[in-house]
mmCIF file of C-alpha atoms in Angstrom:
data_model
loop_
_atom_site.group_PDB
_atom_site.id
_atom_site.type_symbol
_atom_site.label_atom_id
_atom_site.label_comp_id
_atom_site.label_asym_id
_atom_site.label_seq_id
_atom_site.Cartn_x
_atom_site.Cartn_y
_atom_site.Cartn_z
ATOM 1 C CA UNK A 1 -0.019 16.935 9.748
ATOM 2 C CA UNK A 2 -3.691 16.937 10.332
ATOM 3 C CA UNK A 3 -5.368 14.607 13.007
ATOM 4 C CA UNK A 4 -8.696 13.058 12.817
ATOM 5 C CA UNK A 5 -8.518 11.145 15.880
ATOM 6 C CA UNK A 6 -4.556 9.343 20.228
ATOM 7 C CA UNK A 7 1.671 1.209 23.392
ATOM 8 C CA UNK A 8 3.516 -0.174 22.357
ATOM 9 C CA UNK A 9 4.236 -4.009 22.284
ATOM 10 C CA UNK A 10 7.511 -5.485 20.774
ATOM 11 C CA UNK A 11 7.234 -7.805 17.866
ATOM 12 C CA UNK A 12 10.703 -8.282 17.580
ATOM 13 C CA UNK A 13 11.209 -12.271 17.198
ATOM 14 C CA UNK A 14 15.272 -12.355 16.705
ATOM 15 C CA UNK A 15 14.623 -15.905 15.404
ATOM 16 C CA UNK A 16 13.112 -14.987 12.454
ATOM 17 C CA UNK A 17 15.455 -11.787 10.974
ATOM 18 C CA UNK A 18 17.621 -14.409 9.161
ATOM 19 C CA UNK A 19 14.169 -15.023 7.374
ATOM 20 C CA UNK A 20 12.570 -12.040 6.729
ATOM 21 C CA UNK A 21 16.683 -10.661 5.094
ATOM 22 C CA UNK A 22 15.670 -14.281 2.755
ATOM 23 C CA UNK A 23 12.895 -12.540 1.962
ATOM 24 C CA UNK A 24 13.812 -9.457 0.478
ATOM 25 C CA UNK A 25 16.597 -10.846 -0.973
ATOM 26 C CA UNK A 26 14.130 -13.391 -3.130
ATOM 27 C CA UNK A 27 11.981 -10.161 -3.679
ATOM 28 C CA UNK A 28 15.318 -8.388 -5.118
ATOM 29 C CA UNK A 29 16.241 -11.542 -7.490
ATOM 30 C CA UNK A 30 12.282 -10.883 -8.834
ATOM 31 C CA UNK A 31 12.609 -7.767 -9.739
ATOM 32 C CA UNK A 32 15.992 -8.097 -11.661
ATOM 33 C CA UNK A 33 19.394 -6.708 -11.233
ATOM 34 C CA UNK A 34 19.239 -2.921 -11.149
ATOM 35 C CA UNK A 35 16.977 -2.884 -7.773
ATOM 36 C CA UNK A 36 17.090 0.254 -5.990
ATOM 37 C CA UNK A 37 15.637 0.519 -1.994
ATOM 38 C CA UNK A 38 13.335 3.792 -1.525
ATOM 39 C CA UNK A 39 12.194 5.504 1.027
ATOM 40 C CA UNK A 40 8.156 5.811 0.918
ATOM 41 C CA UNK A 41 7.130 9.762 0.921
ATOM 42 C CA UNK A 42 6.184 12.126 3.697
ATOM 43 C CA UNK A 43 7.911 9.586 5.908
ATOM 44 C CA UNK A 44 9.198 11.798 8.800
ATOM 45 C CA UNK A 45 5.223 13.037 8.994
ATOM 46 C CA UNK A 46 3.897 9.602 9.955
ATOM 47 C CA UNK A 47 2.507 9.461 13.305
ATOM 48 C CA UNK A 48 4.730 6.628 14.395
ATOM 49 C CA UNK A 49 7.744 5.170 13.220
ATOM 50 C CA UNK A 50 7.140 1.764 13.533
ATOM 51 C CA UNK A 51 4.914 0.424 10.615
ATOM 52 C CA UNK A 52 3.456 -3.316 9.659
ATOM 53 C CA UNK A 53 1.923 -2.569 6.801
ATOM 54 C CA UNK A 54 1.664 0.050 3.401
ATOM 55 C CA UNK A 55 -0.987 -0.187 0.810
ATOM 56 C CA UNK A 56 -2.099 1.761 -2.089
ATOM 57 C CA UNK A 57 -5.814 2.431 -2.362
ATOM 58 C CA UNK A 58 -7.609 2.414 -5.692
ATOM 59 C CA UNK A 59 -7.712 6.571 -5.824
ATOM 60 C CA UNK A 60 -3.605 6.175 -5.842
ATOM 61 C CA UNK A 61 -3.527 7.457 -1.596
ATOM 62 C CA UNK A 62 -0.729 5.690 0.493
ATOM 63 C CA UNK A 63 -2.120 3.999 3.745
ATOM 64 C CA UNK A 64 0.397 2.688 6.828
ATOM 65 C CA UNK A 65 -0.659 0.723 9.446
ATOM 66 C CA UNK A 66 1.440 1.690 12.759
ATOM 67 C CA UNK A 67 2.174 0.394 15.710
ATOM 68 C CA UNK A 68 1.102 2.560 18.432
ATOM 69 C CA UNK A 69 -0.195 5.651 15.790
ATOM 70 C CA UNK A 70 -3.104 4.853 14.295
ATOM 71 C CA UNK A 71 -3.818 4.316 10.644
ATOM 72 C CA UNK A 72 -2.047 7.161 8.270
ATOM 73 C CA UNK A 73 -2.955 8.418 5.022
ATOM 74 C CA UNK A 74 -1.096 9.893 2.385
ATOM 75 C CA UNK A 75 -2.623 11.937 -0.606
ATOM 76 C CA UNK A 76 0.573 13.519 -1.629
ATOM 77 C CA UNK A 77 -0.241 16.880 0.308
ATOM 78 C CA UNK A 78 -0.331 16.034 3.642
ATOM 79 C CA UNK A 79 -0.901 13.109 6.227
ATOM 80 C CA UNK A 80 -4.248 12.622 7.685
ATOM 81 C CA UNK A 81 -4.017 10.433 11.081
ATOM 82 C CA UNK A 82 -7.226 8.244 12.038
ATOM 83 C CA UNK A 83 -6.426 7.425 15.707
ATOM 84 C CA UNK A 84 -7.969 6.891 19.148
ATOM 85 C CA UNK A 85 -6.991 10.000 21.391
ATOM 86 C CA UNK A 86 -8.608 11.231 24.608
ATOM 87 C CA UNK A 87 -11.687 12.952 22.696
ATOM 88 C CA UNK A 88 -12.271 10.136 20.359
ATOM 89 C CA UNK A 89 -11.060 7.134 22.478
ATOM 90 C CA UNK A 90 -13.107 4.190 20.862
ATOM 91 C CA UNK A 91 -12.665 5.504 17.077
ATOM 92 C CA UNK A 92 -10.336 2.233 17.124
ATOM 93 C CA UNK A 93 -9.868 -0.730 18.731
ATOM 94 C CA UNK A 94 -6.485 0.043 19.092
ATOM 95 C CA UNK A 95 -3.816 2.623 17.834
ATOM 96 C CA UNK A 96 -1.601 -0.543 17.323
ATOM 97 C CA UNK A 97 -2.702 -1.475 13.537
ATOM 98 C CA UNK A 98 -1.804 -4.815 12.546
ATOM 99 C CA UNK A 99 -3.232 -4.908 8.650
ATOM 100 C CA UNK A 100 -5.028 -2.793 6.088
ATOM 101 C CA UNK A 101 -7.014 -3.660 2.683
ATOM 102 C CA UNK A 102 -9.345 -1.859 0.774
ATOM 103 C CA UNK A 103 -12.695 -2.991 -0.581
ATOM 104 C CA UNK A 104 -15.002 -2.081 -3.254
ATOM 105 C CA UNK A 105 -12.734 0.959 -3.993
ATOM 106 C CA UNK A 106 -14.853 2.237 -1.196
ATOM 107 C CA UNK A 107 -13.375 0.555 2.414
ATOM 108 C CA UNK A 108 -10.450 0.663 3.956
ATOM 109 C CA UNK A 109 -10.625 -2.466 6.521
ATOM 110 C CA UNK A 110 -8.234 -2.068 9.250
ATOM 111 C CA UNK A 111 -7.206 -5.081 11.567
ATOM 112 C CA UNK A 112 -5.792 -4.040 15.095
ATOM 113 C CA UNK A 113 -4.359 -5.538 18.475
ATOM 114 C CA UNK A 114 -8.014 -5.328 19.602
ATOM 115 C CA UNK A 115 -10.648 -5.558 16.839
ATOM 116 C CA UNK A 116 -11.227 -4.188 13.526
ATOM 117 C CA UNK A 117 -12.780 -1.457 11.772
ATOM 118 C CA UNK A 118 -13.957 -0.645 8.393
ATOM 119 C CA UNK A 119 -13.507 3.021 7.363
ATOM 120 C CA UNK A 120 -15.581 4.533 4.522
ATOM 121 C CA UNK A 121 -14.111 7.044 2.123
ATOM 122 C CA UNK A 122 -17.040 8.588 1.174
ATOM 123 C CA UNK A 123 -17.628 10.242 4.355
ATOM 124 C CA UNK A 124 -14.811 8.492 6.361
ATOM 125 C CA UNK A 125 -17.117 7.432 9.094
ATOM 126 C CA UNK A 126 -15.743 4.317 10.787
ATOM 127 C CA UNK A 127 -17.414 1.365 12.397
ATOM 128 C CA UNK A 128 -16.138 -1.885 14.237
ATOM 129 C CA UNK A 129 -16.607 -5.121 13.551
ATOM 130 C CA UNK A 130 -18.961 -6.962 16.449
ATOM 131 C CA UNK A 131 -17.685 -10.452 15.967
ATOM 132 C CA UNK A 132 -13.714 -9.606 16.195
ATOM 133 C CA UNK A 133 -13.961 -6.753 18.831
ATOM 134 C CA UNK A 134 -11.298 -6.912 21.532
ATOM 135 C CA UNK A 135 -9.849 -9.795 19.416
ATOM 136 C CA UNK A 136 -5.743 -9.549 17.713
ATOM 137 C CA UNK A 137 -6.619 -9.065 14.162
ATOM 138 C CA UNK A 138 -3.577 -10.237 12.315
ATOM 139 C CA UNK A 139 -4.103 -10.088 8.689
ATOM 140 C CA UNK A 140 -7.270 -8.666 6.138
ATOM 141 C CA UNK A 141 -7.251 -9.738 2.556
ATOM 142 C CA UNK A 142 -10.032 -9.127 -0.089
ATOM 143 C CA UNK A 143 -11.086 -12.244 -2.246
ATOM 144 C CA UNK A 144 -11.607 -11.997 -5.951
ATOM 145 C CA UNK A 145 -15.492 -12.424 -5.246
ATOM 146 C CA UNK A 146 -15.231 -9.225 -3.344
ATOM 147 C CA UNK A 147 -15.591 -11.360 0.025
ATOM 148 C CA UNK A 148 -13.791 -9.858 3.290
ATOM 149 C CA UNK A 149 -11.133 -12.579 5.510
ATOM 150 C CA UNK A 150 -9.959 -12.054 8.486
ATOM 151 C CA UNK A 151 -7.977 -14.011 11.044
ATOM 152 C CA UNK A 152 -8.671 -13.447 14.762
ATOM 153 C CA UNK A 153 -8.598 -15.748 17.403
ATOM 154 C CA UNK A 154 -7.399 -19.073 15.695
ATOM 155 C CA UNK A 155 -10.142 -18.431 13.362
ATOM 156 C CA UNK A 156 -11.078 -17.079 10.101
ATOM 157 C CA UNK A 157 -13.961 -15.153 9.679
ATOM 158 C CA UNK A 158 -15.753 -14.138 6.015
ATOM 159 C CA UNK A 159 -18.247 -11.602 5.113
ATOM 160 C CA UNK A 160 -19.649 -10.782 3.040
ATOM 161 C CA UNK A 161 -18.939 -7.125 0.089
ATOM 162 C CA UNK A 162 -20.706 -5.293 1.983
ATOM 163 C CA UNK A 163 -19.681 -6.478 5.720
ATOM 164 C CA UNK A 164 -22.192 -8.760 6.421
ATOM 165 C CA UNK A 165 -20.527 -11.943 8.707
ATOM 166 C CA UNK A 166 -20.985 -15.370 6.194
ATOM 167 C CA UNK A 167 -19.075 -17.934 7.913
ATOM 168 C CA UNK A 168 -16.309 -18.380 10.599
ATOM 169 C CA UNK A 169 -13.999 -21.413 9.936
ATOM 170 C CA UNK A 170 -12.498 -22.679 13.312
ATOM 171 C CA UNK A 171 -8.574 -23.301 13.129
ATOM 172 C CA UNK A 172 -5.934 -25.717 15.355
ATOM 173 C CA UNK A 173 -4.045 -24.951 18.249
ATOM 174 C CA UNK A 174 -2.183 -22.179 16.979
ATOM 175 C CA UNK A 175 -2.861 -18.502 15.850
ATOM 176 C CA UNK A 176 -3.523 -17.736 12.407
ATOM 177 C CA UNK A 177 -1.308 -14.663 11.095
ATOM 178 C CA UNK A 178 -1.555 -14.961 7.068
ATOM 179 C CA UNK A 179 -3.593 -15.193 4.851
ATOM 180 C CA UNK A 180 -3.604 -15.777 0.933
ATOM 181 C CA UNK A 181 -5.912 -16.785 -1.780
ATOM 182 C CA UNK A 182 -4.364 -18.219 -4.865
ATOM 183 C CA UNK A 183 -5.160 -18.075 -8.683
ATOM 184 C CA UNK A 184 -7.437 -20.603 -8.259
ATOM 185 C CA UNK A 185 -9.652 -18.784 -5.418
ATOM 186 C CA UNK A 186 -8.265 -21.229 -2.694
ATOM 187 C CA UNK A 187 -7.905 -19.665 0.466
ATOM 188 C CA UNK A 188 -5.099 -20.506 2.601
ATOM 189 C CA UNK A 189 -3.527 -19.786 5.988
ATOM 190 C CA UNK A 190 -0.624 -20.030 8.080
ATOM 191 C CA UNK A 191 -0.589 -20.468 11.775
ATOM 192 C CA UNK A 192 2.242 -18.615 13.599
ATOM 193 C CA UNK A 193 5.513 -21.144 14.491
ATOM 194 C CA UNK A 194 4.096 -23.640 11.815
ATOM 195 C CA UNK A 195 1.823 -24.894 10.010
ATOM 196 C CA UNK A 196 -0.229 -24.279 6.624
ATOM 197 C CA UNK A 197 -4.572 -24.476 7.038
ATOM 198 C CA UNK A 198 -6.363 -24.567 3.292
ATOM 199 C CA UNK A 199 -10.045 -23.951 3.198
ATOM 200 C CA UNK A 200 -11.664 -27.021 1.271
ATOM 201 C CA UNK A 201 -15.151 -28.223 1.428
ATOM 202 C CA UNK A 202 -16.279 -25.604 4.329
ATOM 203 C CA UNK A 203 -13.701 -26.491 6.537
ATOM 204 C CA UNK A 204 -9.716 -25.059 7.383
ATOM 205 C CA UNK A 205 -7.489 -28.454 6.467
ATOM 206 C CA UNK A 206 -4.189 -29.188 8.119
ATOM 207 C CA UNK A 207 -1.429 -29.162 4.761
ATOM 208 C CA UNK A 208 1.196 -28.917 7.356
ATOM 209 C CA UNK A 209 1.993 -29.175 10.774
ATOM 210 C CA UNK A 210 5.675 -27.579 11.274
ATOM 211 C CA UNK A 211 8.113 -25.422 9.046
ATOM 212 C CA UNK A 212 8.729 -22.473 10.981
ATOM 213 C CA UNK A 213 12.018 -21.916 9.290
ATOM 214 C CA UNK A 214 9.652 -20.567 6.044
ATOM 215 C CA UNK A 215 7.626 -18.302 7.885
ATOM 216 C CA UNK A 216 7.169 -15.297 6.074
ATOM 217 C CA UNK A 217 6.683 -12.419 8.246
ATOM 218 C CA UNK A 218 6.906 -9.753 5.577
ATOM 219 C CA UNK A 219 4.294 -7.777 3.477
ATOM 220 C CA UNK A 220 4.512 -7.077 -0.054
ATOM 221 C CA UNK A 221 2.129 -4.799 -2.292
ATOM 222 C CA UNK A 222 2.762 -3.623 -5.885
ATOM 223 C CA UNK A 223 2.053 -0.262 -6.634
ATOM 224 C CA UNK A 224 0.460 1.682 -9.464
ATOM 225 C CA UNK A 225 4.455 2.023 -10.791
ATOM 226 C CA UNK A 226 5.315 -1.563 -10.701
ATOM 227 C CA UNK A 227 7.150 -0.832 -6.943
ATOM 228 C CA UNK A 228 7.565 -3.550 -4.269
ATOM 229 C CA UNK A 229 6.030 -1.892 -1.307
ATOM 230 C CA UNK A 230 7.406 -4.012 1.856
ATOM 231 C CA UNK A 231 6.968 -3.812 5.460
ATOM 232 C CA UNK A 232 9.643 -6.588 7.269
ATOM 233 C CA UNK A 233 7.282 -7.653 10.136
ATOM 234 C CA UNK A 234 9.342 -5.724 12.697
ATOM 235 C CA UNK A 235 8.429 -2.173 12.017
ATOM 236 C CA UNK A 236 10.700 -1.333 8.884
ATOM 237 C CA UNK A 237 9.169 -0.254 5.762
ATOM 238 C CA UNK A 238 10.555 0.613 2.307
ATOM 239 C CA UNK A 239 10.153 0.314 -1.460
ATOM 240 C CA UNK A 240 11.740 -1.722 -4.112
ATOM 241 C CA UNK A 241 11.903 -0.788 -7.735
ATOM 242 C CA UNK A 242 13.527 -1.248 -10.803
ATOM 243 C CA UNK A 243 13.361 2.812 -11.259
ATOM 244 C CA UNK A 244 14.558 4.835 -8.749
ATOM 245 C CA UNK A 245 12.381 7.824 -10.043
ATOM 246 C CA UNK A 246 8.851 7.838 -10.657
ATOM 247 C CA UNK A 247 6.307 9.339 -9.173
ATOM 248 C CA UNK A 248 4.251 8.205 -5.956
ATOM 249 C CA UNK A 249 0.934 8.897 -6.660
ATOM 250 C CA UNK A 250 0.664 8.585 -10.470
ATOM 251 C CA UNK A 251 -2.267 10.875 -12.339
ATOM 252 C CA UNK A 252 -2.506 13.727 -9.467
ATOM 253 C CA UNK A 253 -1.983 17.221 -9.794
ATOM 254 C CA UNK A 254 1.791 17.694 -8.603
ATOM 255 C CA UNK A 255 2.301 19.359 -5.243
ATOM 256 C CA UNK A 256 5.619 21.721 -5.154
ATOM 257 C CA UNK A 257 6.804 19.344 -2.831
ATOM 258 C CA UNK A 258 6.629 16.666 -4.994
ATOM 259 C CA UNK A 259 7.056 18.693 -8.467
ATOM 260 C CA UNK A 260 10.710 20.420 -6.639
ATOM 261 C CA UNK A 261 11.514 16.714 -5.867
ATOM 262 C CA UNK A 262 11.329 15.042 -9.114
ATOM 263 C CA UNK A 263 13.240 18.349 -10.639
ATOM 264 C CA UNK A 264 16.012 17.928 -8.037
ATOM 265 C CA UNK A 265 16.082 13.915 -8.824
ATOM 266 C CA UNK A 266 15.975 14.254 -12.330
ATOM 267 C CA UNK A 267 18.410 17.386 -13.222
ATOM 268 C CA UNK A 268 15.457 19.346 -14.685
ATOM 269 C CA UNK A 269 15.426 22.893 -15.522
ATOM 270 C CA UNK A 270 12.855 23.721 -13.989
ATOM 271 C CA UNK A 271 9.873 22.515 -12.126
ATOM 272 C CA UNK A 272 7.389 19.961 -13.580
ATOM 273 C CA UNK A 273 3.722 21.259 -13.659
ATOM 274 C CA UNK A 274 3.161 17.939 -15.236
ATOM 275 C CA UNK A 275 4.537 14.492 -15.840
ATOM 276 C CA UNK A 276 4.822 10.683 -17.218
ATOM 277 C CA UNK A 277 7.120 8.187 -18.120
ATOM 278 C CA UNK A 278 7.154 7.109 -22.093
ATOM 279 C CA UNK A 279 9.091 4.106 -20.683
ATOM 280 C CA UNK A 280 12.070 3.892 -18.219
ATOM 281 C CA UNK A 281 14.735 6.158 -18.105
ATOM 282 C CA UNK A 282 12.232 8.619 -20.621
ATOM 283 C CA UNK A 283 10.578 11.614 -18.676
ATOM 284 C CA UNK A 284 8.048 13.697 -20.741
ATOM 285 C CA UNK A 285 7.143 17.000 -19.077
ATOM 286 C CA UNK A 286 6.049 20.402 -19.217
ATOM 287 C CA UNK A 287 7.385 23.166 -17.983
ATOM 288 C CA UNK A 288 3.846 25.363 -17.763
ATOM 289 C CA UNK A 289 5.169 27.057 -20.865
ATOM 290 C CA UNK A 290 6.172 23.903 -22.970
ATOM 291 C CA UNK A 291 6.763 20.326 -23.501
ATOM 292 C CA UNK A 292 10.600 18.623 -22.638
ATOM 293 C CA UNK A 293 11.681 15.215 -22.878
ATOM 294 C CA UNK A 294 14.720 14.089 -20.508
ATOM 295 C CA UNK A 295 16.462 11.049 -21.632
ATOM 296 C CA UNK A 296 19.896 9.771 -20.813
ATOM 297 C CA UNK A 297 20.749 13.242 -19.050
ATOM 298 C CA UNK A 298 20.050 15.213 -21.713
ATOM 299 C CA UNK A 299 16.647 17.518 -22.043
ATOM 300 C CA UNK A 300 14.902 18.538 -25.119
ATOM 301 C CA UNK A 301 11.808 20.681 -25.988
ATOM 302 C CA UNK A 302 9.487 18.983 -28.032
ATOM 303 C CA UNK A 303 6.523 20.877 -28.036
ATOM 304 C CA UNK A 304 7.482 24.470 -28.027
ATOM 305 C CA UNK A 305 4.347 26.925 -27.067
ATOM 306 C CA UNK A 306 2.321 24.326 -25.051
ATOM 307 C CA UNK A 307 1.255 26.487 -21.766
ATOM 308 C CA UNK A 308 -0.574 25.504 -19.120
ATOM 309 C CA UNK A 309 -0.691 21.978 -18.867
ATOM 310 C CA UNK A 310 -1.486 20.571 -15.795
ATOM 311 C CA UNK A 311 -1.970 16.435 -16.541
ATOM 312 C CA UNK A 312 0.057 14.012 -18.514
ATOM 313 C CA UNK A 313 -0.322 10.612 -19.427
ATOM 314 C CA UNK A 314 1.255 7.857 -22.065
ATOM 315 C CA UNK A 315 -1.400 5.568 -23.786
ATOM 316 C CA UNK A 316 -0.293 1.822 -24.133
ATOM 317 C CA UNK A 317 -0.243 2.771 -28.192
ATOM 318 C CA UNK A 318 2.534 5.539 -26.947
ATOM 319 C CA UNK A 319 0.131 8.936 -27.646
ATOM 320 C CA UNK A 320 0.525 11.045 -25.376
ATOM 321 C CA UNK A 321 -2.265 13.116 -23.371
ATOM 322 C CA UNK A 322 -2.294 16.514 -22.615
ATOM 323 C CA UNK A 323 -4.637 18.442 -20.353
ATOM 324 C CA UNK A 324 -4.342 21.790 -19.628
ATOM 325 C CA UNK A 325 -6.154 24.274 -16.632
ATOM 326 C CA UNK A 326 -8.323 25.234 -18.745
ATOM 327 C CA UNK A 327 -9.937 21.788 -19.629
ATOM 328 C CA UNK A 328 -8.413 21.698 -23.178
ATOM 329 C CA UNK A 329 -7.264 18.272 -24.382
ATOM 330 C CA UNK A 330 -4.354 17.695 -27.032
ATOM 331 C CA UNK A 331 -2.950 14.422 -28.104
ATOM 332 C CA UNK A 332 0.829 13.578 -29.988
ATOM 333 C CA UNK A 333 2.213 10.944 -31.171
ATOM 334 C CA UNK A 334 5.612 10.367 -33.563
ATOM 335 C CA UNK A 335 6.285 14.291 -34.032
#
């Protein structure tokens, strides 16, 4: 583990397990019958083991926001830990990281107990935001106009693509801890023990004033593999999938962490240099000195002679891609 940058406050609200266990349950009906529960990679490295929220960046990286550790990333090597510690105490606002979401393919936006910060992964400098500093940042979403929201202080704030404040919407009486924005581009939020806001016309609306047995305290995110990542709202994190193997960070090099894993969980032969998924339950890949297929328990070689390849990927059309160390390309399809 490699640190960049060093409370804890209960958020335990017994009131509200019987929902969040309503919640996954839902999730489970979703995604169909043959749901399996995962643990997310690398796991025993995070920096804390209390987490609120997991996303998955546009470069395929794992991020968990912690409570009490900082913000985590995950590049299927190692875990890098951006935290305040005693020689970089005001890198955050606070180790206690309520929310993540990533802009632009560029920012990672990270809400706190006590402000929020926008990290940027071209040089991964990080900066706060003025307006919410020393201000509970419960939840960051990105709009489909590219438009930053936050919720801070019974209030939701918007700026701009490039972090430039726009507006800030006064709420009620109560704090503000989701937010959503629909199909339509409507932006909506709920205020903690009740209530549903809408923006409409410049202003936060009132659609309801009490129903705080359908809070929802949980946070979902779909992956690049079709997985449920979830974080229950009291620490515990986990993924749900239709497929209990597939690989985490889809279209990297494999690690020999990762490659002995997927040769252990799939009865291989030997370890993958390379891999992808013709469709579920069909593993293509290569052994450094060939090409296997492993389907229904049983592997096959199906490109005899094929060395070095160190990338593989299905086309929608089902042709498969080959790339090898040496830059060469090859393509197959139906034999």
């Amino acid at each position: 583990m490699r640190i960049f940058v060093a409370q804890k406050q209960p958020f335990i609200m017994k009131r509200y397990i019987i929902t969040v266990l309503l919640n996954v349950l839902v999730l489970t009906c979703m995604l169909g019958q043959q749901v399996v529960r995962l643990e997310l990679p690398h796991h025993e490295q995070l920096s804390s083991e209390r987490v609120l929220q997991v996303i998955q960046d546009s470069e395929g990286f794992l991020w968990y926001a912690t409570e009490g550790g900082g913000v985590c990333r995950d590049d299927g090597r190692q875990i890098l830990v951006f935290r305040s510690d005693a020689e970089h105490p005001d890198l955050l606002g606070s180790n206690d990281v309520a929310c993540l979401a990533e802009a632009a393919g560029r920012y990672i936006l990270i809400g706190t107990f006590h402000g929020a910060c926008v990290l940027d992964k071209q040089d991964y400098s990080i900066h706060r935001l003025a307006e919410v500093d020393d201000k509970r940042v419960d939840d960051i979403i990105v709009s489909q106009n590219g438009h930053w929201w936050l919720t801070s202080n019974k209030k939701i704030y918007e700026y701009s693509d490039e972090g430039i404040l726009l507006n800030i919407y006064p709420g009620g009486d109560k704090y503000i801890f989701r937010l959503h924005e629909d199909q339509q581009g409507r932006l909506w939020g709920t205020e903690w023990e009740g209530g549903m806001l809408r923006l409409d016309g410049g202003r936060l609306v009132q659609i309801t004033t009490e129903w705080p047995d359908s809070i929802n305290l949980s946070r979902v995110m779909t992956d690049r593999q079709g997985r449920q990542l979830v974080t229950d709202g009291f620490g515990g994190y986990y993924a749900l999938s239709t497929h209990e193997q597939q690989s985490w960070f889809n279209g990297q090099i494999l690690t020999r962490t990762i490659a002995d894993s997927i040769r252990i969980s799939y009865h291989l032969s030997s370890r993958p240099t390379a891999m992808a998924l013709k469709k579920p339950g069909d593993l293509w890949f290569s052994t450094g000195k060939d090409i296997r297929q492993m389907r229904q328990g049983k592997e096959t070689v199906v490109l005899s002679d094929t060395k070095d390849v160190s990338a593989m990927t299905f086309t929608k059309d089902g042709t498969l891609w080959l790339a090898t160390i040496f830059g060469t390309l090859m393509t197959y399809k139906d034999g």
